[in-house]
C-alpha cells in the first residue's frame, strides 16, 4: 500500500506543477502517505502541493503570488530576523525586493517533507530545503530546516507561520 501511495504522490506533483515548477523546486525523498483514510491522504497532498507552490514563488521571485498564499498576519522566525518574531508581510516583501536586485539564478530542493494534519483546517509541514544560488562568481548551496504552518481559509490553504533555521 505504501509504495502505491508514494507513487501516486509523485504523479500528483508532476501533474500539479508540470515542468516549470518541478524544474525550479524539486522534491527529493517524497513522503509516504501511509494513512488508511484516502481523504487524509488527499488533504496531505493538497497541503504539500501548496507549500511546494510557495517555494516556487519564493525561488522565482513572484511576490504577488506569494502574498496571495500567505495570511496578512503571517509570522516567522528566520535567520535574517536574528531570533526575533516577525509579523505581517512587509518583511517578506522587502526580502523579495532585495533578491530581485541580486539577479541570482536559484534552484531549490525540498528534502523528506513530513505533513502533519491538525484537524481539518490546519497542518504542519517540515522538511529540509537546499537552495543553490548561481552568480557570476559561481554556485553556492545553503541548507535550511523549515517548518510551515498552514491554515485553511475557505477553500484555500494559506501559510500562517514559517520557521526557518540554518
PDB file of C-alpha atoms in Angstrom:
ATOM      1  CA  UNK A   1       0.000   0.000   0.000  1.00  0.00           C
ATOM      2  CA  UNK A   2       2.772   2.494   0.874  1.00  0.00           C
ATOM      3  CA  UNK A   3       4.508   2.011  -2.447  1.00  0.00           C
ATOM      4  CA  UNK A   4       1.281   2.679  -4.367  1.00  0.00           C
ATOM      5  CA  UNK A   5       0.536   5.846  -2.380  1.00  0.00           C
ATOM      6  CA  UNK A   6       4.110   7.087  -2.681  1.00  0.00           C
ATOM      7  CA  UNK A   7       3.981   6.677  -6.452  1.00  0.00           C
ATOM      8  CA  UNK A   8       0.683   8.495  -6.633  1.00  0.00           C
ATOM      9  CA  UNK A   9       2.203  11.353  -4.618  1.00  0.00           C
ATOM     10  CA  UNK A  10       4.912  11.847  -7.246  1.00  0.00           C
ATOM     11  CA  UNK A  11       2.372  11.593 -10.067  1.00  0.00           C
ATOM     12  CA  UNK A  12       0.286  14.166  -8.236  1.00  0.00           C
ATOM     13  CA  UNK A  13       3.204  16.623  -8.136  1.00  0.00           C
ATOM     14  CA  UNK A  14       4.093  16.040 -11.763  1.00  0.00           C
ATOM     15  CA  UNK A  15       0.510  16.671 -12.851  1.00  0.00           C
ATOM     16  CA  UNK A  16       0.087  19.605 -10.495  1.00  0.00           C
ATOM     17  CA  UNK A  17       3.210  21.522 -11.447  1.00  0.00           C
ATOM     18  CA  UNK A  18       4.264  20.406 -14.892  1.00  0.00           C
ATOM     19  CA  UNK A  19       7.770  21.290 -15.973  1.00  0.00           C
ATOM     20  CA  UNK A  20       8.395  24.879 -14.889  1.00  0.00           C
ATOM     21  CA  UNK A  21       7.815  24.477 -11.153  1.00  0.00           C
ATOM     22  CA  UNK A  22       9.215  20.966 -10.890  1.00  0.00           C
ATOM     23  CA  UNK A  23      12.468  22.066 -12.546  1.00  0.00           C
ATOM     24  CA  UNK A  24      12.906  25.024 -10.173  1.00  0.00           C
ATOM     25  CA  UNK A  25      11.727  23.299  -6.959  1.00  0.00           C
ATOM     26  CA  UNK A  26      12.305  19.553  -6.784  1.00  0.00           C
ATOM     27  CA  UNK A  27      11.047  17.176  -4.110  1.00  0.00           C
ATOM     28  CA  UNK A  28      13.595  14.601  -3.026  1.00  0.00           C
ATOM     29  CA  UNK A  29      12.559  11.646  -0.877  1.00  0.00           C
ATOM     30  CA  UNK A  30       8.798  12.286  -1.170  1.00  0.00           C
ATOM     31  CA  UNK A  31       6.741  11.318   1.851  1.00  0.00           C
ATOM     32  CA  UNK A  32       4.990   8.033   2.402  1.00  0.00           C
ATOM     33  CA  UNK A  33       1.335   8.816   2.920  1.00  0.00           C
ATOM     34  CA  UNK A  34       0.517   5.678   4.858  1.00  0.00           C
ATOM     35  CA  UNK A  35      -2.828   6.862   6.255  1.00  0.00           C
ATOM     36  CA  UNK A  36      -5.538   4.327   5.637  1.00  0.00           C
ATOM     37  CA  UNK A  37      -8.066   7.113   5.079  1.00  0.00           C
ATOM     38  CA  UNK A  38      -7.881   8.296   1.449  1.00  0.00           C
ATOM     39  CA  UNK A  39      -9.418  11.660   2.475  1.00  0.00           C
ATOM     40  CA  UNK A  40      -6.450  12.232   4.813  1.00  0.00           C
ATOM     41  CA  UNK A  41      -4.013  11.279   2.062  1.00  0.00           C
ATOM     42  CA  UNK A  42      -5.596  13.770  -0.346  1.00  0.00           C
ATOM     43  CA  UNK A  43      -5.574  16.518   2.323  1.00  0.00           C
ATOM     44  CA  UNK A  44      -1.854  15.929   2.954  1.00  0.00           C
ATOM     45  CA  UNK A  45      -1.142  16.053  -0.781  1.00  0.00           C
ATOM     46  CA  UNK A  46      -3.095  19.298  -1.067  1.00  0.00           C
ATOM     47  CA  UNK A  47      -1.135  20.914   1.778  1.00  0.00           C
ATOM     48  CA  UNK A  48       2.211  19.711   0.434  1.00  0.00           C
ATOM     49  CA  UNK A  49       1.248  20.986  -3.001  1.00  0.00           C
ATOM     50  CA  UNK A  50       0.601  24.448  -1.535  1.00  0.00           C
ATOM     51  CA  UNK A  51       3.961  24.507   0.256  1.00  0.00           C
ATOM     52  CA  UNK A  52       5.652  23.410  -2.969  1.00  0.00           C
ATOM     53  CA  UNK A  53       3.933  26.329  -4.720  1.00  0.00           C
ATOM     54  CA  UNK A  54       5.107  28.748  -2.016  1.00  0.00           C
ATOM     55  CA  UNK A  55       8.703  27.598  -2.531  1.00  0.00           C
ATOM     56  CA  UNK A  56       8.291  28.075  -6.260  1.00  0.00           C
ATOM     57  CA  UNK A  57       7.025  31.640  -5.722  1.00  0.00           C
ATOM     58  CA  UNK A  58       9.974  32.334  -3.409  1.00  0.00           C
ATOM     59  CA  UNK A  59      12.597  30.889  -5.770  1.00  0.00           C
ATOM     60  CA  UNK A  60      11.123  32.550  -8.859  1.00  0.00           C
ATOM     61  CA  UNK A  61      10.692  35.922  -7.115  1.00  0.00           C
ATOM     62  CA  UNK A  62       6.905  36.025  -7.631  1.00  0.00           C
ATOM     63  CA  UNK A  63       5.976  38.225  -4.672  1.00  0.00           C
ATOM     64  CA  UNK A  64       2.360  38.753  -5.772  1.00  0.00           C
ATOM     65  CA  UNK A  65       1.581  35.026  -5.908  1.00  0.00           C
ATOM     66  CA  UNK A  66       3.428  34.518  -2.634  1.00  0.00           C
ATOM     67  CA  UNK A  67       1.358  37.210  -0.898  1.00  0.00           C
ATOM     68  CA  UNK A  68      -1.875  35.694  -2.233  1.00  0.00           C
ATOM     69  CA  UNK A  69      -0.957  32.451  -0.455  1.00  0.00           C
ATOM     70  CA  UNK A  70       0.012  33.736   2.982  1.00  0.00           C
ATOM     71  CA  UNK A  71      -2.165  35.264   5.676  1.00  0.00           C
ATOM     72  CA  UNK A  72      -1.726  39.026   6.146  1.00  0.00           C
ATOM     73  CA  UNK A  73      -0.845  38.244   9.776  1.00  0.00           C
ATOM     74  CA  UNK A  74       1.789  35.621   8.859  1.00  0.00           C
ATOM     75  CA  UNK A  75       4.521  35.229  11.456  1.00  0.00           C
ATOM     76  CA  UNK A  76       8.044  33.926  11.044  1.00  0.00           C
ATOM     77  CA  UNK A  77      11.375  33.179  12.646  1.00  0.00           C
ATOM     78  CA  UNK A  78      14.152  33.232  10.044  1.00  0.00           C
ATOM     79  CA  UNK A  79      17.952  33.569  10.111  1.00  0.00           C
ATOM     80  CA  UNK A  80      17.549  37.151   8.875  1.00  0.00           C
ATOM     81  CA  UNK A  81      15.369  38.055  11.898  1.00  0.00           C
ATOM     82  CA  UNK A  82      18.128  37.057  14.368  1.00  0.00           C
ATOM     83  CA  UNK A  83      15.720  35.158  16.609  1.00  0.00           C
ATOM     84  CA  UNK A  84      13.017  37.819  16.597  1.00  0.00           C
ATOM     85  CA  UNK A  85       9.425  37.003  15.652  1.00  0.00           C
ATOM     86  CA  UNK A  86       8.284  38.997  12.608  1.00  0.00           C
ATOM     87  CA  UNK A  87       4.583  39.534  11.929  1.00  0.00           C
ATOM     88  CA  UNK A  88       2.955  40.587   8.666  1.00  0.00           C
ATOM     89  CA  UNK A  89       4.145  40.600   5.070  1.00  0.00           C
ATOM     90  CA  UNK A  90       6.355  43.725   4.923  1.00  0.00           C
ATOM     91  CA  UNK A  91       9.491  41.818   5.957  1.00  0.00           C
ATOM     92  CA  UNK A  92       8.958  39.270   3.174  1.00  0.00           C
ATOM     93  CA  UNK A  93       8.155  41.940   0.589  1.00  0.00           C
ATOM     94  CA  UNK A  94      11.493  43.596   1.406  1.00  0.00           C
ATOM     95  CA  UNK A  95      13.294  40.255   1.061  1.00  0.00           C
ATOM     96  CA  UNK A  96      11.717  39.720  -2.384  1.00  0.00           C
ATOM     97  CA  UNK A  97      12.807  43.215  -3.473  1.00  0.00           C
ATOM     98  CA  UNK A  98      16.371  42.586  -2.274  1.00  0.00           C
ATOM     99  CA  UNK A  99      16.530  39.245  -4.101  1.00  0.00           C
ATOM    100  CA  UNK A 100      15.429  40.879  -7.382  1.00  0.00           C
ATOM    101  CA  UNK A 101      18.381  43.260  -7.190  1.00  0.00           C
ATOM    102  CA  UNK A 102      20.832  40.365  -6.735  1.00  0.00           C
ATOM    103  CA  UNK A 103      19.720  38.707 -10.015  1.00  0.00           C
ATOM    104  CA  UNK A 104      20.868  35.254  -8.956  1.00  0.00           C
ATOM    105  CA  UNK A 105      19.759  32.005 -10.533  1.00  0.00           C
ATOM    106  CA  UNK A 106      18.095  29.925  -7.825  1.00  0.00           C
ATOM    107  CA  UNK A 107      17.337  26.217  -7.574  1.00  0.00           C
ATOM    108  CA  UNK A 108      15.528  24.672  -4.567  1.00  0.00           C
ATOM    109  CA  UNK A 109      15.214  21.094  -3.388  1.00  0.00           C
ATOM    110  CA  UNK A 110      12.680  20.097  -0.712  1.00  0.00           C
ATOM    111  CA  UNK A 111      14.009  17.002   1.060  1.00  0.00           C
ATOM    112  CA  UNK A 112      11.936  14.471   3.003  1.00  0.00           C
ATOM    113  CA  UNK A 113       8.838  16.578   3.667  1.00  0.00           C
ATOM    114  CA  UNK A 114       6.603  15.487   6.535  1.00  0.00           C
ATOM    115  CA  UNK A 115       2.954  16.582   6.647  1.00  0.00           C
ATOM    116  CA  UNK A 116       1.002  16.513   9.886  1.00  0.00           C
ATOM    117  CA  UNK A 117      -2.680  17.432   9.807  1.00  0.00           C
ATOM    118  CA  UNK A 118      -4.029  19.248  12.870  1.00  0.00           C
ATOM    119  CA  UNK A 119      -7.723  18.694  12.329  1.00  0.00           C
ATOM    120  CA  UNK A 120      -9.369  19.775   9.081  1.00  0.00           C
ATOM    121  CA  UNK A 121      -8.191  23.406   8.922  1.00  0.00           C
ATOM    122  CA  UNK A 122      -4.534  23.362   9.999  1.00  0.00           C
ATOM    123  CA  UNK A 123      -1.382  21.479   9.088  1.00  0.00           C
ATOM    124  CA  UNK A 124       2.348  21.499   9.770  1.00  0.00           C
ATOM    125  CA  UNK A 125       4.854  20.729   7.022  1.00  0.00           C
ATOM    126  CA  UNK A 126       8.503  20.148   7.988  1.00  0.00           C
ATOM    127  CA  UNK A 127      11.403  19.482   5.621  1.00  0.00           C
ATOM    128  CA  UNK A 128      14.966  20.352   4.739  1.00  0.00           C
ATOM    129  CA  UNK A 129      15.445  22.791   1.872  1.00  0.00           C
ATOM    130  CA  UNK A 130      18.622  23.067  -0.176  1.00  0.00           C
ATOM    131  CA  UNK A 131      18.975  26.344  -2.050  1.00  0.00           C
ATOM    132  CA  UNK A 132      21.554  26.697  -4.804  1.00  0.00           C
ATOM    133  CA  UNK A 133      22.473  30.209  -5.902  1.00  0.00           C
ATOM    134  CA  UNK A 134      24.395  30.778  -9.110  1.00  0.00           C
ATOM    135  CA  UNK A 135      26.031  34.108  -9.887  1.00  0.00           C
ATOM    136  CA  UNK A 136      28.974  35.300 -11.950  1.00  0.00           C
ATOM    137  CA  UNK A 137      31.308  34.155  -9.141  1.00  0.00           C
ATOM    138  CA  UNK A 138      29.989  30.580  -9.018  1.00  0.00           C
ATOM    139  CA  UNK A 139      27.421  28.431  -7.243  1.00  0.00           C
ATOM    140  CA  UNK A 140      26.819  28.208  -3.508  1.00  0.00           C
ATOM    141  CA  UNK A 141      24.468  25.908  -1.631  1.00  0.00           C
ATOM    142  CA  UNK A 142      22.693  26.667   1.635  1.00  0.00           C
ATOM    143  CA  UNK A 143      20.724  24.237   3.803  1.00  0.00           C
ATOM    144  CA  UNK A 144      17.685  25.230   5.852  1.00  0.00           C
ATOM    145  CA  UNK A 145      15.427  23.316   8.214  1.00  0.00           C
ATOM    146  CA  UNK A 146      11.924  24.644   7.652  1.00  0.00           C
ATOM    147  CA  UNK A 147       8.531  24.257   9.245  1.00  0.00           C
ATOM    148  CA  UNK A 148       5.478  25.893   7.734  1.00  0.00           C
ATOM    149  CA  UNK A 149       2.126  26.068   9.476  1.00  0.00           C
ATOM    150  CA  UNK A 150      -0.727  26.120   7.011  1.00  0.00           C
ATOM    151  CA  UNK A 151      -4.293  27.202   7.734  1.00  0.00           C
ATOM    152  CA  UNK A 152      -7.350  26.585   5.599  1.00  0.00           C
ATOM    153  CA  UNK A 153      -9.141  29.806   4.657  1.00  0.00           C
ATOM    154  CA  UNK A 154     -12.373  28.799   2.952  1.00  0.00           C
ATOM    155  CA  UNK A 155     -11.341  26.558   0.055  1.00  0.00           C
ATOM    156  CA  UNK A 156      -7.632  27.504   0.118  1.00  0.00           C
ATOM    157  CA  UNK A 157      -4.616  26.716   2.283  1.00  0.00           C
ATOM    158  CA  UNK A 158      -2.538  29.725   3.322  1.00  0.00           C
ATOM    159  CA  UNK A 159       0.664  29.976   5.298  1.00  0.00           C
ATOM    160  CA  UNK A 160       0.153  31.223   8.860  1.00  0.00           C
ATOM    161  CA  UNK A 161       3.716  30.750  10.172  1.00  0.00           C
ATOM    162  CA  UNK A 162       7.196  29.847   8.956  1.00  0.00           C
ATOM    163  CA  UNK A 163      10.206  28.814  10.992  1.00  0.00           C
ATOM    164  CA  UNK A 164      13.428  28.600   9.001  1.00  0.00           C
ATOM    165  CA  UNK A 165      16.857  27.928  10.506  1.00  0.00           C
ATOM    166  CA  UNK A 166      20.308  27.153   9.142  1.00  0.00           C
TER     167      UNK A 166
END
